[in-house]
Coordinates of C-alpha atoms and ligand atoms in Angstrom, one line a residue:
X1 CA 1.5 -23.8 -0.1
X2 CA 1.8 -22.0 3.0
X3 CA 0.7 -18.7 2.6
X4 CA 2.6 -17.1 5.2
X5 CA 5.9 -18.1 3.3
X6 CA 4.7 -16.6 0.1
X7 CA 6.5 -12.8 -0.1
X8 CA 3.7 -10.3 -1.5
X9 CA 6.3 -9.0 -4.4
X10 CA 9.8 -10.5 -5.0
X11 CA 12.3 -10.6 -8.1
X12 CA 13.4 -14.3 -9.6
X13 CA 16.4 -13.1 -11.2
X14 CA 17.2 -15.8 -12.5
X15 CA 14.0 -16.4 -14.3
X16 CA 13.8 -12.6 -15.3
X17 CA 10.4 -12.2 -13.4
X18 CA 8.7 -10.0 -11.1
X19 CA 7.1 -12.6 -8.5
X20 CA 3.6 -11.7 -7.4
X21 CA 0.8 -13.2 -5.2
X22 CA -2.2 -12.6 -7.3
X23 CA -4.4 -10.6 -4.5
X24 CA -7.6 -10.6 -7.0
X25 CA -7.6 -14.6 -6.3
X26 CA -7.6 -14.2 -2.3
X27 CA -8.8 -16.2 -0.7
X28 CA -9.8 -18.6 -2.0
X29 CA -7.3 -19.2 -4.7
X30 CA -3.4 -19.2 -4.1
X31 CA -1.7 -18.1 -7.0
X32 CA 2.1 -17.1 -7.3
X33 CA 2.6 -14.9 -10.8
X34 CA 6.2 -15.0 -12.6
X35 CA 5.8 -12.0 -14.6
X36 CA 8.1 -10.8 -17.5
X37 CA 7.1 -8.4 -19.9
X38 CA 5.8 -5.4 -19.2
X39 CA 2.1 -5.2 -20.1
X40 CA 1.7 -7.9 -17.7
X41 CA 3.4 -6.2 -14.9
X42 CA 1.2 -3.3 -15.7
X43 CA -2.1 -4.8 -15.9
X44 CA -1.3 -6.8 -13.1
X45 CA -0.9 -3.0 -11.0
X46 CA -4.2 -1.6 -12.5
X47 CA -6.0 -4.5 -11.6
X48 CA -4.7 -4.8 -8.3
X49 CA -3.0 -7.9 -8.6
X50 CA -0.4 -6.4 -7.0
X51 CA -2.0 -3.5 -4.7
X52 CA -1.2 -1.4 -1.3
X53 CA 1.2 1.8 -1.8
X54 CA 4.0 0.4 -0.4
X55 CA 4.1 -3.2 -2.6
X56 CA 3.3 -1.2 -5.9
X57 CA 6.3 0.9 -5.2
X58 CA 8.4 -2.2 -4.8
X59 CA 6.8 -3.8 -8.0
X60 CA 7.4 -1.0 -9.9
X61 CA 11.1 -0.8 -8.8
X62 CA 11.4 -4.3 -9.9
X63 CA 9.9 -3.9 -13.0
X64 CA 12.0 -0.9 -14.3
X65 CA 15.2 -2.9 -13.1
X66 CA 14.0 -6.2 -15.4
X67 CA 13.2 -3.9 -18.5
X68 CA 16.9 -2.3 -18.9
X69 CA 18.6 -5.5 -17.5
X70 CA 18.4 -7.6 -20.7
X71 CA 18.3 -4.9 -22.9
X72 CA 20.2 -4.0 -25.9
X73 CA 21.6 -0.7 -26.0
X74 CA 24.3 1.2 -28.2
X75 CA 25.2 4.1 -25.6
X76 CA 23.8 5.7 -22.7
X77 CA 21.9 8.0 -24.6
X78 CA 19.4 5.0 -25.7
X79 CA 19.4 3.6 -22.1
X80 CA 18.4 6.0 -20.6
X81 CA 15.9 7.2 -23.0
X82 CA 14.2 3.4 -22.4
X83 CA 14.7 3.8 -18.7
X84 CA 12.7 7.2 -18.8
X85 CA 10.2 5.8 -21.6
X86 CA 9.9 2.9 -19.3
X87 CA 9.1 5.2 -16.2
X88 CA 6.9 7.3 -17.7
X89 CA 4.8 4.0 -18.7
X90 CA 4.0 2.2 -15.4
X91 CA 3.6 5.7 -13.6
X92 CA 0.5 6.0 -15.6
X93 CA -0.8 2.6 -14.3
X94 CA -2.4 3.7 -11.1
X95 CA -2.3 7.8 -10.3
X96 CA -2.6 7.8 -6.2
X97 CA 0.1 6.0 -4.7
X98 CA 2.9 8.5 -4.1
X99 CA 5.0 5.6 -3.6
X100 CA 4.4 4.3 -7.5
X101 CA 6.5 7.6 -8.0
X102 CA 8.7 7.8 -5.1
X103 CA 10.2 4.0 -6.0
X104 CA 10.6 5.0 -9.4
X105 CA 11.9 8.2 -9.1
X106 CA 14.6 6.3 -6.5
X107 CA 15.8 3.8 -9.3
X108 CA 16.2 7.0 -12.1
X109 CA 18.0 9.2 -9.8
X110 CA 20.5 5.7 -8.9
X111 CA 20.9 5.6 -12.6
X112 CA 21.6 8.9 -13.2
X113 CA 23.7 9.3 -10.1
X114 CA 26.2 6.2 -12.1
X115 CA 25.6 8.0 -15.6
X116 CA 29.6 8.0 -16.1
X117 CA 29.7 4.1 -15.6
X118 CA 29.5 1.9 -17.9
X119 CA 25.7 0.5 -18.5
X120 CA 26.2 -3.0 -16.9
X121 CA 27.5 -1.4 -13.6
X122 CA 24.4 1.1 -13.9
X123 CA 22.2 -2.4 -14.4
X124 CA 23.5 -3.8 -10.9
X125 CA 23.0 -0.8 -9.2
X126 CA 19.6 -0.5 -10.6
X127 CA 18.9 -4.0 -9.2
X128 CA 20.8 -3.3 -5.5
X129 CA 18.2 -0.4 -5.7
X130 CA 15.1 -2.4 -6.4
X131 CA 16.2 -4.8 -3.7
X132 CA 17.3 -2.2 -1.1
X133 CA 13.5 -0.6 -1.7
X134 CA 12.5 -4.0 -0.6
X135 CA 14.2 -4.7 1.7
X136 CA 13.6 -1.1 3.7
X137 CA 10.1 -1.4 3.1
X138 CA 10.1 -4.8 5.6
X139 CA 12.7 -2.3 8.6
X140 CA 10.1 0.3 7.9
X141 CA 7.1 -1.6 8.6
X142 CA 8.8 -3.4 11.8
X143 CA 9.2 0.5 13.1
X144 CA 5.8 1.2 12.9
X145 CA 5.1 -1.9 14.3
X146 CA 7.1 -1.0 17.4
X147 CA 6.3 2.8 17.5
X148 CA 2.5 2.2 16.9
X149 CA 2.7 -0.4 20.0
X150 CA 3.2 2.4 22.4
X151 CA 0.0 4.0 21.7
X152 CA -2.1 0.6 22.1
X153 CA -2.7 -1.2 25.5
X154 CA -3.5 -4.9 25.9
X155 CA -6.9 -6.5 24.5
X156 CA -7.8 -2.9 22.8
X157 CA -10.6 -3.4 19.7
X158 CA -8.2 -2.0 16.8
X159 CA -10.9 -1.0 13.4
X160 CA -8.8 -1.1 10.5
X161 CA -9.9 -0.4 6.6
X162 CA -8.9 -1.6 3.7
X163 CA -5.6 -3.8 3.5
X164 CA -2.8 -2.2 4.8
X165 CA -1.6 -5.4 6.1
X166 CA 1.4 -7.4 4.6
X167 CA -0.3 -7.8 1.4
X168 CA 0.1 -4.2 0.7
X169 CA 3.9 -4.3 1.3
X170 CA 6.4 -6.9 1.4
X171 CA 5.8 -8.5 5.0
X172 CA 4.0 -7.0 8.2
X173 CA 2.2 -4.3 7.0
X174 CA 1.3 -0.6 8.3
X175 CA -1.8 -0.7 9.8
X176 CA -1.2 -4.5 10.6
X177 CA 2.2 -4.0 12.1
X178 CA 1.4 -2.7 15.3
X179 CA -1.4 -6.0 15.5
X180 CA 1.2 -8.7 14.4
X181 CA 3.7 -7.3 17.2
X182 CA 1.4 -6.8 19.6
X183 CA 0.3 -10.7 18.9
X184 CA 3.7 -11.3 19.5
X185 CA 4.1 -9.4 22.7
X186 CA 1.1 -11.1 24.7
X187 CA -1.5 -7.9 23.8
X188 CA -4.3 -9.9 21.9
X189 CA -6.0 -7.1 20.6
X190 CA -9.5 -7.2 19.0
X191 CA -9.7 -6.7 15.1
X192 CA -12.4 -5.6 13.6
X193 CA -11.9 -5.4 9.5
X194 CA -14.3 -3.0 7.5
X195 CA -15.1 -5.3 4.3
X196 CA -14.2 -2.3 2.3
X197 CA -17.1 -2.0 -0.8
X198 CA -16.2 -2.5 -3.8
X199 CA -13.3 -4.2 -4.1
X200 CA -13.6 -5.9 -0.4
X201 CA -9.8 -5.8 0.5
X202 CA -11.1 -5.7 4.2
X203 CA -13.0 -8.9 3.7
X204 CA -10.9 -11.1 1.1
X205 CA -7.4 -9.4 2.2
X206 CA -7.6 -8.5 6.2
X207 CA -10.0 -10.8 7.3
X208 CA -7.9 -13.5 5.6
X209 CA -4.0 -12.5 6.2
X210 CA -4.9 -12.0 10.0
X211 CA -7.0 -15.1 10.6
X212 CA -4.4 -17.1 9.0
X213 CA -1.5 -15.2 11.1
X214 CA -4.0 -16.6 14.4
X215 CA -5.1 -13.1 14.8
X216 CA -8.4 -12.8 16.7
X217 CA -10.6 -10.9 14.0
X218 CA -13.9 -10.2 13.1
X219 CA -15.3 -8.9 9.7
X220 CA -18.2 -6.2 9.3
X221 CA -19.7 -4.3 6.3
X222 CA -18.7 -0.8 5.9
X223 CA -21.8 0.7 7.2
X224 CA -21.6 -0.8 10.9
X225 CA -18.4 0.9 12.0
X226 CA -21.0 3.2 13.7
X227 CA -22.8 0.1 15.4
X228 CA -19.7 -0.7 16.8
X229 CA -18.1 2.7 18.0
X230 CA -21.5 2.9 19.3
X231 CA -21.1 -0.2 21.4
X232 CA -17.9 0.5 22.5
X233 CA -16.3 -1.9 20.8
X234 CA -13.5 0.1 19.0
X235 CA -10.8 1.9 21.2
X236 CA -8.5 2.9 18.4
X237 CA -8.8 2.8 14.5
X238 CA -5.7 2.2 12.4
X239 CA -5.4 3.0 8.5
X240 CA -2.4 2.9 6.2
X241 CA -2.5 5.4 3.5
X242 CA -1.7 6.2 -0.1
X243 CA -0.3 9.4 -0.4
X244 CA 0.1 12.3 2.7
X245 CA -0.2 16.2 1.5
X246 CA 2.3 18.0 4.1
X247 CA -0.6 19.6 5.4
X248 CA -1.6 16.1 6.8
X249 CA -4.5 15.7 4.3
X250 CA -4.3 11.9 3.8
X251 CA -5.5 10.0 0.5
X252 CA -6.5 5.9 1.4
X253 CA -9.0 4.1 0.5
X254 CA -12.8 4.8 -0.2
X255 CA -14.5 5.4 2.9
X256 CA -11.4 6.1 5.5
X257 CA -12.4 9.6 5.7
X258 CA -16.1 8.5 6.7
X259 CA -14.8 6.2 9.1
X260 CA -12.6 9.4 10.6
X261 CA -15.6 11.6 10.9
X262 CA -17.1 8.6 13.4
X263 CA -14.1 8.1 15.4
X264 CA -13.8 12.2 16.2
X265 CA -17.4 12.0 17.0
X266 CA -17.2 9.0 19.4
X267 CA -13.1 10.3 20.5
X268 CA -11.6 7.5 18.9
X269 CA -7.8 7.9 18.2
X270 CA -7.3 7.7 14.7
X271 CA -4.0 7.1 13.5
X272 CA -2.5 7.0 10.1
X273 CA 0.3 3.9 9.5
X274 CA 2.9 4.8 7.1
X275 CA 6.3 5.1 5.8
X276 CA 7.8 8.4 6.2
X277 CA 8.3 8.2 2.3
X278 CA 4.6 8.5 1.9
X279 CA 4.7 12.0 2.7
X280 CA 4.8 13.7 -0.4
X281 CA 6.3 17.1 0.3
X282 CA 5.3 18.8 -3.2
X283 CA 1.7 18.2 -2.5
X284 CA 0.4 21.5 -0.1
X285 CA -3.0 19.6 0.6
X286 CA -5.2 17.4 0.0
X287 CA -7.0 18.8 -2.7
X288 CA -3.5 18.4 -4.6
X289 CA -3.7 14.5 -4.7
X290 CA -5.1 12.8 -7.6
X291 CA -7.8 10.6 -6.6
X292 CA -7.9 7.6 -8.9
X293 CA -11.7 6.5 -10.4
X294 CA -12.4 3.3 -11.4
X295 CA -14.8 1.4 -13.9
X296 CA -18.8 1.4 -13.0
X297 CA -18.8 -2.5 -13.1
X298 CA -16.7 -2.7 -9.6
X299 CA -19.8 -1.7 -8.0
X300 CA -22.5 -3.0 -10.1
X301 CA -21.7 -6.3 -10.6
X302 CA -18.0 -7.6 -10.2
X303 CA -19.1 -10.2 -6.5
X304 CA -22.6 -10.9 -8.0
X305 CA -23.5 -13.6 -10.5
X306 CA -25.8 -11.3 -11.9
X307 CA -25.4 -7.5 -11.8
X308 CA -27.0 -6.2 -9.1
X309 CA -28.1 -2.6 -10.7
X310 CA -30.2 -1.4 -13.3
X311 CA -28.3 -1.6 -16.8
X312 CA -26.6 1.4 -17.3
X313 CA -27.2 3.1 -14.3
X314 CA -24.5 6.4 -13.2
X315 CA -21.8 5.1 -11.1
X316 CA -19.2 6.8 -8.8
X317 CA -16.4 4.7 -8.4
X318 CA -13.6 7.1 -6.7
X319 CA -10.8 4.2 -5.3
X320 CA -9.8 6.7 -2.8
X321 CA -11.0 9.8 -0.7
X322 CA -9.0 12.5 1.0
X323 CA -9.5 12.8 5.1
X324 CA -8.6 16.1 6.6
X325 CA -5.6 16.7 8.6
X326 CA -8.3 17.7 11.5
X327 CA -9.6 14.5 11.8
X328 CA -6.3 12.6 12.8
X329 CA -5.1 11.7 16.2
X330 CA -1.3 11.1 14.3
X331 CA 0.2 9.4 11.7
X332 CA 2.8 6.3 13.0
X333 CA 6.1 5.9 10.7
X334 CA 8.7 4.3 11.1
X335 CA 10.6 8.1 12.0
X336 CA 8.5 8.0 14.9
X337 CA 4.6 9.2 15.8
X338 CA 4.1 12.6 14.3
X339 CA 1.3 15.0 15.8
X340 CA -0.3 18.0 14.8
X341 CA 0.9 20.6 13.6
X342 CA 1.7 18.2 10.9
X343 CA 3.3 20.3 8.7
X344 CA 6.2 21.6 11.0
X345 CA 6.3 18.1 12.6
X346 CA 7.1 16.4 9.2
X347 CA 9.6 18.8 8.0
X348 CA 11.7 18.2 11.8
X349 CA 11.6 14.4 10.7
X350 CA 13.7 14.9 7.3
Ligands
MRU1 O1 -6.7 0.1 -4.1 P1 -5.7 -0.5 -3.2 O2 -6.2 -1.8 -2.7 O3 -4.3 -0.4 -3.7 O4 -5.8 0.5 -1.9 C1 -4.9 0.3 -0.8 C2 -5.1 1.2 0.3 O5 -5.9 2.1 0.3 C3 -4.2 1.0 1.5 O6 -4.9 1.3 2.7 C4 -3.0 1.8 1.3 O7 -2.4 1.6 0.1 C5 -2.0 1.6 2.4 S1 -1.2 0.0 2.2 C6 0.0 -0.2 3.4

């Protein structure tokens, strides 16, 4: 199975499933999950099964469309009470993503925009949603593909963090967008993928989408993104991110806002990849975004045959941290790039 062909999260009407690439088996295991019932679907979110803000938002669309779609119900009063019951249930699954709520919101608000239809017509509109989510998260990554492109030169050394590549959305990617066109174009850039402790998306995810796409890219731990500002081996990081305050304070994953702090100190342009819908406009700052902690045995002994700590030891296990506004060159969406003042900027792009 080519894994280029394989779409990070699809729907298999037909066989009632939400279709996932299981990203905790990458790489070295391809496997495609059918999923049907809905602690599945969840468990497969919380444990990152399916993970990246914009694929969780287009899993979770999916997933509220296949709960009502076979569903029994005696009057609109009970359907939407198990569409709301439903929400309510994989919004708990994973607290950072704004896009978790944004996509789910999105399919509520179609339903009760159609509340005077009958509830089959309300069921295909709920699945036109879901698919419409899809499909503009693949037209919004192409845009920041080709607006990210015109602040990158030929044969730059792009860092990136994390995987905001196509496995974190349905095909290109944020961070990766701008790489995979500029491959395309003749520009040959330079990756270099932070392996991203503890749960290594940079190594197992990056490293692996962007070899196999032919993209020229080279793997470090966390801790040498220093080393190689240093050396002058970086001319531009480029992050995707989880959830924007409309200050510009940006939640992504553990350790972006360290690698941040370098690039302002070596005056490394560092630019935030994102939808425009990532920008969530109720949350003043970053100190509003919930940062989501995970269990001690990520980072003790999940890679390790044997744990690699002393039993019981305290663990801090946030999955995200906030970077200030102050620290980023711009954020690339598919509205366009967006500079400082970030606020005022963001609201023009509505
Ligand atoms: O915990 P994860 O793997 O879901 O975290 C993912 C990230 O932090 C990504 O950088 C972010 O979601 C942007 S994906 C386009």
């Amino acid at each position: 199975m080519n894994f280029l062909n394989i779409p990070t999260v699809d729907l298999d009407d037909q066989n009632h499933s939400l279709v996932l690439l299981d990203q905790t088996l990458l790489p070295n295991e391809t496997v495609v999950l059918r999923l049907q019932n809905r602690q599945d679907i969840f468990e497969a979110i919380q444990k990152l099964r399916v993970r990246g803000a914009p694929a969780i938002g287009v899993a979770a669309a999916i997933a509220l469309y296949l709960a009502v779609k076979n569903g029994t119900f005696s009057c609109h009063e009970s359907f939407f009470r198990a569409l709301s019951e439903t929400k309510a249930y994989y919004s708990a699954a994973r607290p950072t993503a704004v896009n978790l709520f944004w996509a789910l919101d999105r399919m509520e608000n179609t339903a009760k925009n159609a509340a005077d239809k009958p509830i089959a017509e309300i069921i295909r509109l709920l699945r036109e949603e879901a698919l419409l989510i899809r499909d503009q998260d693949i037209e919004s990554c192409k845009k920041i593909g080709e607006n990210g492109l015109t602040l990158l030169s030929p044969g730059m050394g792009i860092l990136t963090h994390c995987n905001a590549g196509r496995l974190a959305a349905v095909r290109y990617g944020t961070a990766t967008a701008p790489i995979y066109l500029g491959e395309e174009r003749g520009y040959h850039f330079h990756v270099y993928a932070d392996e991203t402790r503890p749960l290594l998306q940079g190594a197992r995810l990056t490293a692996y989408e962007l070899t196999q796409s032919g993209i020229d890219v080279t793997l470090l731990c966390d801790n040498m993104a220093s080393y190689a500002m240093q050396k002058g081996l970086i001319d531009a990081v480029l992050v995707g991110c989880d959830r924007v305050a409309l200050n510009g304070d940006t939640a992504n994953k553990i350790g972006t806002s360290g690698v941040a702090v370098l690039a302002q100190y070596y005056h490394i342009p560092f630019y935030v990849c994102a939808p425009y819908s990532t920008v969530d406009f109720s949350c003043p700052d970053g100190g509003h975004i919930p940062v989501e902690q995970r269990s001690a045995d990520e980072v003790t002994q999940l890679w390790y045959e044997k744990p690699m700590a002393p039993s019981g030891i305290s663990v801090l296990n946030p999955a995200f941290d906030v970077t200030p506004h102050s620290l980023i060159t711009a954020f690339i969406t598919d509205r366009g790039v967006i500079r400082p003042p970030f606020e005022v900027h963001f609201k023009e792009k509505l």
